[in-house]
Structure formats: structure tokens, C-alpha cells
């Protein structure tokens, strides 16, 4: 049986996969079972921050895996402690809880918000406001947080205590806060799965002021936008925000599962012994990988991300067949005249792997994609879009 046949026979059918069987790769180029090469413009949905099998990342993983691959959270291990220190030093946050995925990082944020509100305002202040068109994960609670009804339909009853308001509408936010007892607001600065839609800067400013004035926690979901993706270490930094809680995952460990929930001074001690936990959370190999990744996301790399971003925006904004380009850094959405499914399929044919989000083509290349490789991919994408 081929990989594809085996997978179809035995793996639960939750993913509509493309007919591509990847066996290896290096950097931003991957190779399929037939030896065909593809430029990877999706990096595993913003996960392989420095590409596939990057030498420095790989060495960090090998070094740690040969020392200790896992201990329970009953004992101390260095990578976990060091990564928490690095995250706090880079963000000004005070404590970190480690998990394994974006959904879990958000679950932790939600638990922190509920407990903080219960202790400071009363247990009835349990509602969390999220935005329409948002995406926060697939667990039942993060699904409830997600402001897209089509994800909800088949999985009722969902976790209660979430209200969704339209992005950009300050009045709707105020109204929701009058009608419900609110613990927190949870936002993505750029809605990723929602179609690479950045929030309006004025709206974000108003929302931040509103949460501060009303003793509501401001929580930012940086699962997709975090770790250099937008040309800042975290996207909230582009907006001048000071969130109370930040969740991140995807690109943090460069291709190993790791989620992190960053807690500001205000909420740093909300979680106590036994309040939360995760067997794999803070895994030494994932954390060693993340230490390596985070140490390389420096000012020079972020400047490079912004430069490459400017090149893509500049090239595609005025290209034939393009209606609009949105996003920030190397998180880019392209509204094309042609249906996006056709564009993605034609790109695969021509050796470029792209993502989509809603009706947009979505590009999330590795942060260190070489300029010539990026240019080649954009050239092919441009050709496909124009046809
Ligand atoms: C991908 C994503 C998640 C979910 O992350 P998982 O690791 O799949 O659980 C949550 N929030 C945002 C903004 C995401 O992009």
C-alpha cells in the first residue's frame, strides 16, 4: 500500500489531505516520495519557524534527547526553566505554564481568567468575550471560544460562558460587558484561520482601554501570530499592547509540540498547586528546541522578516489577478480573483505548497526562508494567480 492508501484506510478522516506524500526536506524545500521537490510556503501552518531539519534546531534537539527526553513535572529540568526565563525576559511577563498545543495554551488562559475573576470579583464573573470570526482551538472549551458557528454545530452542548462580538465594534463590546459578567476578553491581533485579518489599531487601543477601566483581563492568542511570525516577537507588540495573558504554540519549538501561557504580574500567582497540569507540558526536548528557536528570533531576524514581508506585499499587491493582500510580517493573506482551491492545486502542480484561510491564499513561510527561494515561490504564485 502507498502512504496515501494506508493513511486513508487507517487514519480518522478529519483531514482533507492533498495528494502529496512528503518524506524529507531541508530548510524551505521538501521532497515527496517520488523525488519531486516543493518550496514550502506553509511551514506546517507556521510551525517550522526555521524550516525543515534546520541544522541548529536539530542539534539542540539531539543534544537534549541524548540527555533526558522526559521527566514528569514532579522534578526540575533545565530546558523548561530556561525557556520560561527567556520568555519572561523577552516579554516582561512573570510566569509561564507549559502545555503541548495552542488549544491547551488557551485552555490555561481561560482557567486563569475564571479563577482570577472568581477571586477578585465573584464566581459569577465567568464569561469570556471573544471576537466573531476568531479561532482558538478544537477542544470543546476552545471551540466554544471560537467565534465561527460552523465549528460548533455538531458538538453541542459546548462549554457555556462565551460571548462573541464583531471585531471593530466598540459599542458591541460595551453592550456585551453590560449584559454579562465578564472575566476576560480574548483576541487574536490577526485572525489567522479567519482569513488573515488584522484587527484595526484604533479598535485594539479602545478595547485595551476598556478592559483596563473595567477590571477585565486582556488575553491575546498568539498561537499563530507569535514567535516572530509578524515581524515582532509577538504581534501584540505591533499594537503597543500590554496583555494580562498571552498564549502561544505553533512556531515556538520549531516543529515539536509545545504550548505556553504567559502570565503578567497581575495574574502570575493565580494558579497554585494542583490547579492545572499536563504530563507532557514543559517536555525537555520541546523546551530545548524552543530555547534554540527563541534565541535566534533576534532583532536582525525580525528585520529580515519585515524586509521579506515588504517584498511579498510589494510584488503581489499590484500583481494581475490579486484583489487584496493582508497580514503582517510573514503571515500573509491574498484575495485572488480565481477560487483559492484552484490556486493551491495549481501551485502544488508547479512545486509550491501554499495554505488557504477562508477564501484567501495564506502564506506562512519559514522565518529564515532564503530570499532567492522566496522569490522563486512568489514568481510561481504570481504566474498561477494571473492565469
Ligand atoms: C492553530 C491555532 C490554535 C490551535 O492550536 P492547536 O495547536 O491546533 O491546538 C489556536 N489559536 C490560534 C489563533 C491558532 O491559529
XYZ file of C-alpha atoms and ligand atoms in Angstrom, residues 45 47 100-106 134-139 142 146 187-188 190-193 221-225 247 249-250 258 331 362, ligand 1:
49
model
C 0.994 26.045 9.452
C 5.303 25.681 12.982
C 1.558 20.897 24.214
C -0.623 22.818 21.792
C -2.387 26.052 21.033
C -5.744 24.840 22.267
C -4.204 23.830 25.583
C -2.409 27.170 25.906
C -5.831 28.831 25.514
C -11.927 34.081 15.634
C -10.229 30.717 16.042
C -8.968 29.459 19.386
C -8.753 25.674 19.041
C -10.594 22.367 18.809
C -11.102 21.225 22.389
C -11.676 26.480 22.942
C -14.032 30.206 18.670
C -8.398 38.255 20.912
C -6.099 37.342 18.044
C -4.523 38.992 13.329
C -7.286 36.463 12.795
C -5.395 33.649 11.105
C -7.860 30.864 10.360
C -3.988 34.415 21.471
C -0.553 34.430 19.819
C -0.663 30.774 18.800
C -0.272 31.639 15.120
C 0.961 35.254 15.260
C -0.987 32.124 24.780
C 2.308 27.485 20.478
C 2.737 26.703 16.742
C 4.758 22.946 22.799
C 1.720 35.922 7.834
C -2.324 32.082 3.021
C -3.782 26.939 15.410
C -4.422 27.855 16.380
C -4.938 27.379 17.605
C -4.980 25.918 17.953
O -3.708 25.368 18.091
P -3.539 23.767 18.168
O -2.074 23.594 18.412
O -4.010 23.207 16.879
O -4.366 23.308 19.319
C -5.457 28.309 18.491
N -5.470 29.619 18.199
C -4.982 30.104 17.047
C -5.021 31.575 16.789
C -4.462 29.239 16.089
O -4.021 29.725 14.925
